[in-house]
mmCIF file of C-alpha atoms and ligand atoms in Angstrom:
data_model
loop_
_atom_site.group_PDB
_atom_site.id
_atom_site.type_symbol
_atom_site.label_atom_id
_atom_site.label_comp_id
_atom_site.label_asym_id
_atom_site.label_seq_id
_atom_site.Cartn_x
_atom_site.Cartn_y
_atom_site.Cartn_z
ATOM 1 C CA MET A 1 0.000 0.000 0.000
ATOM 2 C CA SER A 2 1.319 3.440 -0.841
ATOM 3 C CA ASP A 3 2.243 5.763 2.007
ATOM 4 C CA VAL A 4 2.237 9.269 0.558
ATOM 5 C CA MET A 5 4.332 11.729 2.554
ATOM 6 C CA LEU A 6 4.146 14.734 0.255
ATOM 7 C CA GLU A 7 1.362 15.638 -2.139
ATOM 8 C CA VAL A 8 1.425 18.542 -4.585
ATOM 9 C CA ARG A 9 -1.764 19.472 -6.438
ATOM 10 C CA ASN A 10 -1.970 21.881 -9.369
ATOM 11 C CA LEU A 11 0.928 24.013 -8.152
ATOM 12 C CA LYS A 12 1.446 27.295 -9.994
ATOM 13 C CA LYS A 13 4.061 29.940 -9.361
ATOM 14 C CA TYR A 14 4.024 33.001 -11.592
ATOM 15 C CA PHE A 15 6.363 35.966 -11.308
ATOM 16 C CA LYS A 16 5.126 39.360 -12.448
ATOM 17 C CA THR A 17 7.912 41.173 -14.289
ATOM 18 C CA LEU A 18 8.111 44.323 -16.408
ATOM 19 C CA ARG A 19 8.144 42.134 -19.535
ATOM 20 C CA GLY A 20 5.058 40.128 -18.528
ATOM 21 C CA THR A 21 4.184 37.179 -16.291
ATOM 22 C CA VAL A 22 6.782 34.402 -16.035
ATOM 23 C CA HIS A 23 5.019 31.031 -15.757
ATOM 24 C CA ALA A 24 7.829 29.447 -13.731
ATOM 25 C CA VAL A 25 5.679 26.539 -12.510
ATOM 26 C CA ASP A 26 2.428 25.869 -14.311
ATOM 27 C CA ASP A 27 -0.020 23.322 -12.948
ATOM 28 C CA VAL A 28 2.329 20.739 -11.507
ATOM 29 C CA SER A 29 1.019 17.744 -9.497
ATOM 30 C CA PHE A 30 2.920 14.824 -7.960
ATOM 31 C CA THR A 31 3.300 12.734 -4.830
ATOM 32 C CA VAL A 32 6.325 11.408 -2.948
ATOM 33 C CA GLU A 33 6.069 8.222 -0.927
ATOM 34 C CA ARG A 34 7.672 7.852 2.481
ATOM 35 C CA GLY A 35 11.250 6.577 2.313
ATOM 36 C CA LYS A 36 11.497 7.123 -1.450
ATOM 37 C CA THR A 37 13.304 9.594 -3.672
ATOM 38 C CA LEU A 38 11.644 11.676 -6.341
ATOM 39 C CA GLY A 39 14.040 13.104 -8.903
ATOM 40 C CA ILE A 40 13.105 16.334 -10.693
ATOM 41 C CA VAL A 41 15.045 16.909 -13.924
ATOM 42 C CA GLY A 42 15.001 19.341 -16.789
ATOM 43 C CA GLU A 43 17.196 22.016 -18.312
ATOM 44 C CA SER A 44 18.037 25.341 -16.709
ATOM 45 C CA GLY A 45 15.023 27.588 -16.118
ATOM 46 C CA CYS A 46 12.383 24.832 -16.346
ATOM 47 C CA GLY A 47 11.162 25.578 -12.804
ATOM 48 C CA LYS A 48 12.833 22.862 -10.689
ATOM 49 C CA SER A 49 14.068 25.156 -7.923
ATOM 50 C CA THR A 50 10.846 27.165 -7.921
ATOM 51 C CA VAL A 51 8.897 23.952 -7.212
ATOM 52 C CA GLY A 52 11.416 23.146 -4.472
ATOM 53 C CA ARG A 53 11.170 26.583 -2.874
ATOM 54 C CA CYS A 54 7.357 26.457 -2.843
ATOM 55 C CA LEU A 55 7.472 23.061 -1.065
ATOM 56 C CA LEU A 56 9.528 24.551 1.764
ATOM 57 C CA ARG A 57 7.462 27.769 1.899
ATOM 58 C CA LEU A 58 10.488 29.795 0.823
ATOM 59 C CA LEU A 59 8.145 31.084 -1.902
ATOM 60 C CA GLU A 60 4.376 31.528 -1.726
ATOM 61 C CA PRO A 61 2.676 29.636 -4.575
ATOM 62 C CA THR A 62 0.391 31.597 -6.909
ATOM 63 C CA SER A 63 -2.137 28.771 -6.528
ATOM 64 C CA GLY A 64 -2.322 25.074 -5.758
ATOM 65 C CA GLU A 65 -2.089 22.877 -2.698
ATOM 66 C CA ILE A 66 0.826 21.179 -0.938
ATOM 67 C CA TYR A 67 0.349 18.635 1.847
ATOM 68 C CA PHE A 68 3.056 17.126 4.041
ATOM 69 C CA GLU A 69 1.765 14.164 6.037
ATOM 70 C CA GLY A 70 -1.711 15.567 5.435
ATOM 71 C CA ILE A 71 -0.844 19.069 6.762
ATOM 72 C CA ASP A 72 -1.551 21.962 4.410
ATOM 73 C CA ILE A 73 1.888 23.582 3.999
ATOM 74 C CA CYS A 74 0.533 26.743 2.391
ATOM 75 C CA GLY A 75 -1.881 27.401 5.269
ATOM 76 C CA ALA A 76 0.419 26.386 8.150
ATOM 77 C CA LYS A 77 1.205 28.991 10.798
ATOM 78 C CA GLY A 78 2.881 29.215 14.226
ATOM 79 C CA SER A 79 3.875 25.935 15.845
ATOM 80 C CA GLU A 80 2.585 23.889 12.888
ATOM 81 C CA LEU A 81 4.848 25.801 10.489
ATOM 82 C CA LYS A 82 7.761 25.503 12.938
ATOM 83 C CA LYS A 83 7.310 21.720 13.029
ATOM 84 C CA LEU A 84 7.157 21.563 9.224
ATOM 85 C CA ARG A 85 10.361 23.614 9.016
ATOM 86 C CA LYS A 86 12.049 21.076 11.307
ATOM 87 C CA ASP A 87 10.715 17.996 9.513
ATOM 88 C CA MET A 88 11.576 19.326 6.037
ATOM 89 C CA GLN A 89 15.211 20.271 5.485
ATOM 90 C CA MET A 90 17.200 21.487 2.514
ATOM 91 C CA ILE A 91 20.675 20.757 1.198
ATOM 92 C CA PHE A 92 21.895 23.518 -1.086
ATOM 93 C CA GLN A 93 23.913 23.530 -4.287
ATOM 94 C CA ASP A 94 26.625 25.811 -3.023
ATOM 95 C CA PRO A 95 27.624 24.742 0.472
ATOM 96 C CA TYR A 96 30.001 27.681 0.772
ATOM 97 C CA SER A 97 27.462 30.465 0.421
ATOM 98 C CA SER A 98 25.008 28.668 2.714
ATOM 99 C CA LEU A 99 27.520 28.404 5.610
ATOM 100 C CA ASN A 100 28.220 31.427 7.788
ATOM 101 C CA PRO A 101 31.940 32.170 7.204
ATOM 102 C CA ARG A 102 32.380 33.649 10.690
ATOM 103 C CA LYS A 103 31.162 30.553 12.526
ATOM 104 C CA THR A 104 33.094 27.388 13.309
ATOM 105 C CA ILE A 105 31.883 24.012 12.101
ATOM 106 C CA ARG A 106 30.882 23.261 15.697
ATOM 107 C CA ASP A 107 28.700 26.377 15.899
ATOM 108 C CA ILE A 108 27.152 25.868 12.449
ATOM 109 C CA ILE A 109 25.999 22.343 13.324
ATOM 110 C CA ALA A 110 25.044 23.317 16.896
ATOM 111 C CA ALA A 111 22.777 26.212 15.802
ATOM 112 C CA PRO A 112 19.762 24.119 14.652
ATOM 113 C CA LEU A 113 20.157 21.837 17.691
ATOM 114 C CA LEU A 114 19.838 24.844 20.000
ATOM 115 C CA GLU A 115 17.155 26.668 17.991
ATOM 116 C CA ASN A 116 14.892 23.632 17.916
ATOM 117 C CA LYS A 117 15.752 22.467 21.463
ATOM 118 C CA ILE A 118 16.554 19.017 20.102
ATOM 119 C CA ILE A 119 18.207 17.973 23.376
ATOM 120 C CA PRO A 120 16.085 19.131 26.327
ATOM 121 C CA ASN A 121 18.073 21.057 29.005
ATOM 122 C CA ALA A 122 21.269 20.489 27.023
ATOM 123 C CA THR A 123 24.624 21.532 28.495
ATOM 124 C CA LYS A 124 27.474 22.738 26.273
ATOM 125 C CA LYS A 125 29.032 19.297 26.666
ATOM 126 C CA ASP A 126 25.813 17.595 25.453
ATOM 127 C CA ILE A 127 25.745 19.818 22.377
ATOM 128 C CA ASP A 128 29.444 19.226 21.656
ATOM 129 C CA THR A 129 28.905 15.472 21.921
ATOM 130 C CA ARG A 130 25.933 15.574 19.515
ATOM 131 C CA VAL A 131 27.882 17.759 17.050
ATOM 132 C CA LEU A 132 30.736 15.235 17.097
ATOM 133 C CA GLU A 133 28.266 12.382 16.499
ATOM 134 C CA LEU A 134 26.792 14.222 13.529
ATOM 135 C CA MET A 135 30.263 14.960 12.169
ATOM 136 C CA GLU A 136 31.099 11.271 12.396
ATOM 137 C CA THR A 137 27.828 10.330 10.667
ATOM 138 C CA VAL A 138 28.702 12.477 7.651
ATOM 139 C CA GLY A 139 32.378 11.485 7.595
ATOM 140 C CA LEU A 140 33.964 14.670 8.976
ATOM 141 C CA ALA A 141 37.126 14.263 11.059
ATOM 142 C CA GLU A 142 36.969 15.406 14.701
ATOM 143 C CA ARG A 143 39.943 17.732 14.133
ATOM 144 C CA LEU A 144 37.674 19.974 12.004
ATOM 145 C CA PHE A 145 35.454 20.770 15.027
ATOM 146 C CA ASN A 146 36.857 24.296 15.447
ATOM 147 C CA SER A 147 37.641 24.953 11.780
ATOM 148 C CA TYR A 148 35.952 27.616 9.657
ATOM 149 C CA PRO A 149 34.191 26.912 6.323
ATOM 150 C CA HIS A 150 36.970 28.538 4.243
ATOM 151 C CA GLU A 151 39.449 25.991 5.660
ATOM 152 C CA LEU A 152 37.475 23.079 4.155
ATOM 153 C CA ASP A 153 37.257 21.849 0.554
ATOM 154 C CA GLY A 154 33.923 21.722 -1.286
ATOM 155 C CA GLY A 155 33.142 18.114 -0.417
ATOM 156 C CA ARG A 156 33.732 18.668 3.308
ATOM 157 C CA ARG A 157 31.669 21.856 3.246
ATOM 158 C CA GLN A 158 28.799 19.897 1.699
ATOM 159 C CA ARG A 159 29.194 17.329 4.494
ATOM 160 C CA VAL A 160 28.782 20.194 7.004
ATOM 161 C CA GLY A 161 25.588 21.232 5.187
ATOM 162 C CA ILE A 162 24.310 17.651 5.417
ATOM 163 C CA ALA A 163 25.171 17.403 9.139
ATOM 164 C CA ARG A 164 23.349 20.684 9.773
ATOM 165 C CA ALA A 165 20.255 19.369 7.964
ATOM 166 C CA LEU A 166 20.387 16.073 9.902
ATOM 167 C CA ALA A 167 20.776 17.844 13.265
ATOM 168 C CA VAL A 168 17.025 18.407 13.627
ATOM 169 C CA GLN A 169 16.174 14.777 12.758
ATOM 170 C CA PRO A 170 14.143 15.606 9.653
ATOM 171 C CA LYS A 171 11.818 13.203 7.860
ATOM 172 C CA PHE A 172 12.249 14.810 4.460
ATOM 173 C CA ILE A 173 15.237 16.352 2.712
ATOM 174 C CA GLU A 174 15.187 18.396 -0.454
ATOM 175 C CA CYS A 175 18.499 18.433 -2.322
ATOM 176 C CA ASP A 176 18.785 21.121 -4.999
ATOM 177 C CA GLU A 177 21.784 20.306 -7.217
ATOM 178 C CA PRO A 178 23.712 19.047 -4.148
ATOM 179 C CA VAL A 179 26.767 17.877 -6.082
ATOM 180 C CA SER A 180 26.901 20.062 -9.175
ATOM 181 C CA ALA A 181 29.348 22.524 -7.576
ATOM 182 C CA LEU A 182 31.738 19.701 -6.581
ATOM 183 C CA ASP A 183 34.611 17.996 -8.403
ATOM 184 C CA VAL A 184 33.495 14.854 -10.191
ATOM 185 C CA SER A 185 35.654 12.688 -7.903
ATOM 186 C CA ILE A 186 33.890 14.089 -4.817
ATOM 187 C CA GLN A 187 30.370 13.875 -6.287
ATOM 188 C CA ALA A 188 30.155 10.087 -5.938
ATOM 189 C CA GLN A 189 31.264 10.247 -2.284
ATOM 190 C CA ILE A 190 28.519 12.730 -1.406
ATOM 191 C CA LEU A 191 25.877 10.784 -3.351
ATOM 192 C CA ASN A 192 26.892 7.570 -1.580
ATOM 193 C CA LEU A 193 26.669 9.342 1.762
ATOM 194 C CA LEU A 194 23.154 10.638 0.989
ATOM 195 C CA LYS A 195 22.062 7.191 -0.111
ATOM 196 C CA LYS A 196 23.434 5.573 3.043
ATOM 197 C CA LEU A 197 21.696 8.150 5.235
ATOM 198 C CA GLN A 198 18.439 7.471 3.448
ATOM 199 C CA ARG A 199 18.794 3.723 4.041
ATOM 200 C CA ASP A 200 19.822 4.086 7.681
ATOM 201 C CA ARG A 201 17.238 6.706 8.639
ATOM 202 C CA GLY A 202 14.324 5.985 6.298
ATOM 203 C CA LEU A 203 14.515 9.532 4.914
ATOM 204 C CA THR A 204 12.367 10.769 2.056
ATOM 205 C CA PHE A 205 14.134 12.831 -0.615
ATOM 206 C CA ILE A 206 13.408 15.181 -3.439
ATOM 207 C CA PHE A 207 16.431 15.365 -5.642
ATOM 208 C CA ILE A 208 16.581 18.309 -8.040
ATOM 209 C CA THR A 209 19.196 18.217 -10.783
ATOM 210 C CA HIS A 210 19.854 18.802 -14.451
ATOM 211 C CA ASN A 211 22.184 15.773 -14.383
ATOM 212 C CA LEU A 212 20.336 12.677 -15.569
ATOM 213 C CA SER A 213 23.056 10.246 -14.552
ATOM 214 C CA VAL A 214 22.799 11.492 -10.969
ATOM 215 C CA VAL A 215 19.036 11.258 -10.918
ATOM 216 C CA HIS A 216 19.133 7.749 -12.352
ATOM 217 C CA TYR A 217 21.457 6.632 -9.587
ATOM 218 C CA PHE A 218 19.410 8.229 -6.848
ATOM 219 C CA SER A 219 15.690 8.184 -7.671
ATOM 220 C CA ASP A 220 12.784 5.785 -7.356
ATOM 221 C CA ASP A 221 10.540 8.000 -9.482
ATOM 222 C CA ILE A 222 11.398 10.818 -11.846
ATOM 223 C CA ILE A 223 9.535 13.800 -13.203
ATOM 224 C CA VAL A 224 10.830 15.598 -16.265
ATOM 225 C CA MET A 225 9.982 19.297 -16.457
ATOM 226 C CA TYR A 226 9.956 21.544 -19.482
ATOM 227 C CA LEU A 227 9.187 25.268 -19.199
ATOM 228 C CA GLY A 228 7.253 25.030 -15.953
ATOM 229 C CA GLN A 229 5.298 21.870 -16.748
ATOM 230 C CA ILE A 230 5.732 18.149 -16.175
ATOM 231 C CA VAL A 231 6.086 16.445 -19.553
ATOM 232 C CA GLU A 232 6.802 12.936 -18.261
ATOM 233 C CA LYS A 233 6.566 11.133 -14.934
ATOM 234 C CA ALA A 234 7.503 7.482 -14.330
ATOM 235 C CA PRO A 235 9.424 5.061 -12.108
ATOM 236 C CA ALA A 236 13.145 5.678 -12.734
ATOM 237 C CA ARG A 237 13.910 2.416 -14.487
ATOM 238 C CA GLU A 238 10.847 2.653 -16.718
ATOM 239 C CA LEU A 239 11.743 6.220 -17.697
ATOM 240 C CA PHE A 240 15.285 5.269 -18.667
ATOM 241 C CA GLU A 241 14.294 2.099 -20.509
ATOM 242 C CA ASN A 242 11.227 3.462 -22.227
ATOM 243 C CA PRO A 243 11.263 7.261 -22.483
ATOM 244 C CA MET A 244 8.150 8.433 -24.335
ATOM 245 C CA HIS A 245 8.141 12.217 -24.505
ATOM 246 C CA PRO A 246 10.281 13.655 -27.324
ATOM 247 C CA TYR A 247 12.035 15.941 -24.829
ATOM 248 C CA THR A 248 12.904 13.062 -22.477
ATOM 249 C CA LYS A 249 14.159 11.045 -25.447
ATOM 250 C CA ALA A 250 16.457 13.917 -26.403
ATOM 251 C CA LEU A 251 17.747 14.326 -22.841
ATOM 252 C CA LEU A 252 18.461 10.619 -22.489
ATOM 253 C CA SER A 253 20.104 10.345 -25.879
ATOM 254 C CA ALA A 254 22.913 12.526 -24.541
ATOM 255 C CA ILE A 255 23.976 10.254 -21.686
ATOM 256 C CA LEU A 256 25.288 6.769 -21.187
ATOM 257 C CA VAL A 257 23.686 4.573 -18.553
ATOM 258 C CA PRO A 258 25.907 1.469 -18.298
ATOM 259 C CA GLU A 259 23.266 -0.997 -17.079
ATOM 260 C CA ILE A 260 20.780 0.077 -19.733
ATOM 261 C CA GLY A 261 23.217 0.452 -22.578
ATOM 262 C CA ASN A 262 24.272 3.205 -24.875
ATOM 263 C CA ARG A 263 21.692 5.314 -26.644
ATOM 264 C CA LYS A 264 21.475 4.728 -30.381
ATOM 265 C CA GLN A 265 21.942 8.260 -31.556
ATOM 266 C CA ARG A 266 22.221 11.597 -29.905
ATOM 267 C CA ILE A 267 19.162 13.785 -30.582
ATOM 268 C CA ARG A 268 20.256 17.381 -30.848
ATOM 269 C CA LEU A 269 17.648 19.950 -29.942
ATOM 270 C CA ALA A 270 17.485 22.872 -32.337
ATOM 271 C CA GLY A 271 14.876 25.598 -32.693
ATOM 272 C CA GLU A 272 13.795 28.478 -30.578
ATOM 273 C CA VAL A 273 12.964 27.959 -26.899
ATOM 274 C CA THR A 274 9.427 29.170 -26.146
ATOM 275 C CA SER A 275 9.416 32.104 -23.732
ATOM 276 C CA PRO A 276 8.147 31.375 -20.213
ATOM 277 C CA ILE A 277 6.529 34.842 -20.300
ATOM 278 C CA ASP A 278 2.800 34.489 -21.011
ATOM 279 C CA PRO A 279 3.286 31.249 -23.019
ATOM 280 C CA PRO A 280 0.559 30.312 -25.539
ATOM 281 C CA ASP A 281 -1.932 27.514 -24.833
ATOM 282 C CA ARG A 282 -0.140 24.849 -26.864
ATOM 283 C CA CYS A 283 2.734 22.417 -26.460
ATOM 284 C CA ARG A 284 5.671 24.427 -25.121
ATOM 285 C CA PHE A 285 8.182 22.048 -26.725
ATOM 286 C CA GLU A 286 6.715 22.328 -30.229
ATOM 287 C CA LYS A 287 9.327 24.661 -31.709
ATOM 288 C CA ARG A 288 12.126 22.208 -30.831
ATOM 289 C CA CYS A 289 10.281 18.934 -31.358
ATOM 290 C CA HIS A 290 11.334 16.513 -34.104
ATOM 291 C CA TYR A 291 7.887 14.884 -34.002
ATOM 292 C CA ALA A 292 5.723 18.022 -34.249
ATOM 293 C CA CYS A 293 2.821 17.606 -36.672
ATOM 294 C CA GLU A 294 -0.746 18.814 -37.238
ATOM 295 C CA LEU A 295 -1.934 16.841 -34.183
ATOM 296 C CA CYS A 296 0.138 19.143 -31.987
ATOM 297 C CA ASN A 297 -1.949 22.249 -32.555
ATOM 298 C CA GLN A 298 -4.594 21.266 -29.977
ATOM 299 C CA GLY A 299 -3.859 23.267 -26.856
ATOM 300 C CA THR A 300 -1.586 22.278 -23.983
ATOM 301 C CA PRO A 301 -1.148 18.480 -23.848
ATOM 302 C CA GLN A 302 -2.311 16.965 -20.563
ATOM 303 C CA LEU A 303 -0.457 14.212 -18.696
ATOM 304 C CA ILE A 304 -2.040 10.860 -19.521
ATOM 305 C CA GLU A 305 -1.169 7.486 -18.035
ATOM 306 C CA VAL A 306 0.177 5.511 -20.999
ATOM 307 C CA SER A 307 1.063 2.443 -18.921
ATOM 308 C CA PRO A 308 0.860 1.828 -15.161
ATOM 309 C CA ASN A 309 2.468 4.803 -13.352
ATOM 310 C CA HIS A 310 3.946 6.146 -16.584
ATOM 311 C CA PHE A 311 2.491 9.544 -17.528
ATOM 312 C CA VAL A 312 3.272 11.552 -20.657
ATOM 313 C CA ALA A 313 2.044 14.960 -21.873
ATOM 314 C CA CYS A 314 2.232 14.777 -25.666
ATOM 315 C CA HIS A 315 -0.602 14.835 -28.200
ATOM 316 C CA CYS A 316 1.133 12.164 -30.236
ATOM 317 C CA VAL A 317 1.634 9.578 -27.510
ATOM 318 C CA GLN A 318 -1.410 7.349 -27.196
ATOM 319 C CA LYS A 319 -2.614 5.437 -24.180
ATOM 320 C CA ASN A 320 -1.372 1.818 -24.098
ATOM 321 C CA SER A 321 1.142 2.599 -26.803
ATOM 322 C CA ASN A 322 4.896 2.787 -26.482
ATOM 323 C CA THR A 323 5.494 4.817 -29.591
ATOM 324 C CA ILE A 324 4.869 8.341 -30.790
ATOM 325 C CA ALA A 325 2.102 8.426 -33.397
ATOM 326 C CA ALA A 326 3.586 11.109 -35.649
ATOM 327 C CA GLY A 327 7.116 11.420 -36.945
ATOM 328 C CA GLY A 328 9.123 14.383 -38.110
HETATM 329 N N1 LIG B 1 12.228 35.879 -8.518
HETATM 330 C C1 LIG B 1 12.014 35.670 -9.815
HETATM 331 N N2 LIG B 1 11.504 36.642 -10.599
HETATM 332 C C2 LIG B 1 11.253 36.448 -11.913
HETATM 333 N N3 LIG B 1 11.481 35.274 -12.558
HETATM 334 C C3 LIG B 1 11.994 34.262 -11.818
HETATM 335 C C4 LIG B 1 12.293 34.394 -10.420
HETATM 336 N N4 LIG B 1 12.795 33.209 -9.965
HETATM 337 C C5 LIG B 1 12.814 32.369 -11.023
HETATM 338 N N5 LIG B 1 12.348 33.003 -12.131
HETATM 339 C C6 LIG B 1 12.188 32.442 -13.474
HETATM 340 O O1 LIG B 1 11.416 31.262 -13.316
HETATM 341 C C7 LIG B 1 11.859 30.260 -14.213
HETATM 342 C C8 LIG B 1 12.216 29.003 -13.430
HETATM 343 O O2 LIG B 1 13.380 29.276 -12.655
HETATM 344 P P1 LIG B 1 14.047 28.164 -11.701
HETATM 345 O O3 LIG B 1 15.142 28.832 -10.961
HETATM 346 O O4 LIG B 1 12.984 27.501 -10.921
HETATM 347 O O5 LIG B 1 14.622 27.127 -12.757
HETATM 348 P P2 LIG B 1 15.574 25.861 -12.532
HETATM 349 O O6 LIG B 1 14.944 24.741 -13.290
HETATM 350 O O7 LIG B 1 15.831 25.660 -11.093
HETATM 351 O O8 LIG B 1 16.896 26.302 -13.303
HETATM 352 P P3 LIG B 1 18.458 25.976 -12.953
HETATM 353 O O9 LIG B 1 18.706 24.573 -13.457
HETATM 354 O O10 LIG B 1 19.202 27.003 -13.749
HETATM 355 O O11 LIG B 1 18.654 26.109 -11.468
HETATM 356 C C9 LIG B 1 13.004 30.861 -15.007
HETATM 357 O O12 LIG B 1 12.480 31.392 -16.216
HETATM 358 C C10 LIG B 1 13.493 31.971 -14.099
HETATM 359 O O13 LIG B 1 14.093 33.003 -14.851
HETATM 360 S S1 LIG B 2 2.669 17.490 -28.557
HETATM 361 FE FE1 LIG B 2 3.657 17.486 -30.539
HETATM 362 S S2 LIG B 2 5.176 19.117 -30.410
HETATM 363 FE FE2 LIG B 2 4.600 18.569 -28.317
HETATM 364 S S3 LIG B 2 6.057 17.032 -27.674
HETATM 365 FE FE3 LIG B 2 4.309 15.932 -28.509
HETATM 366 S S4 LIG B 2 4.864 15.586 -30.668
HETATM 367 FE FE4 LIG B 2 6.211 17.193 -29.903
HETATM 368 MG MG1 LIG B 3 17.566 25.672 -9.910
#
């Protein structure tokens, strides 16, 4: 039986600008089950971080509903909001800018422990002991206890960010490009650490990235976004083995997934990118799509379930079919 921890319904986030209204997130719905990882992928500007910020109430949605364990995130106030803020933590892309340069590693990790009174009536010694435990959990040497962020390399700084998020014993962690600022050799170490923490603590993750190889390694389910909308949503393995949306096909053609095999031919995307400002009511991928045809001129395609748990928003993908009806 499914145990939904997070539910997002018809989420929209528009930004009013001098040039018009940016449809950063446009009618996005999904769920995340407890203990699982949802990957959100798509190219720069497709709205991944805006979805993520709305989930954590760092941005107020224009409309839509978000529920965490049945609690309405958008309507939460006072102690309810405080509890949500504790249960839902974030790991940032750039660990350096998210760590206070004037504080030691000890103080950075201790701050959420103290703020949230995680250890009742804690003495300084209790806090120091818990900080050291957290440092050990994320693989930071004890000698770094009194160091400052600038004395650490990128991988270690990200470990501090992870320890700080874990300090409040969250149930849910949102990672927004957590390894893209790190050297490739360090990326795998941090991903392995996150995966181990998830296993050991039963954490639920949202993993936001433009890197498909990372999301393949990490996710149970994946949603692919294009210009503010979900164009495909499926279990990770199904998405990689049987991508249906022309945009997903193009994204996947550019990477190698060893256990699934090399892609036949790289699909290069040409054509103009539709503006996210007041976009027309039609497929937003049309100008770049190799499969575009007369069927495509029928308004915005809706997500339909083409096979169990596999949803695609394309006028040319039919239910119960694993091919695209039209060809370009
Ligand atoms: N405060 C803002 N005001 C106006 N437009 C914004 C604002 N924040 C984001 N946007 C726009 O919303 C769209 C989605 O941005 P977002 O940062 O969510 O994309 P992203 O998928 O996270 O991209 P990246 O991979 O580059 O991080 C973009 O067109 C962006 O320019
Ligand atoms: S609706 Fe048409 S233009 Fe849009 S992705 Fe499908 S085939 Fe391409
Ligand atoms: Mg982003």
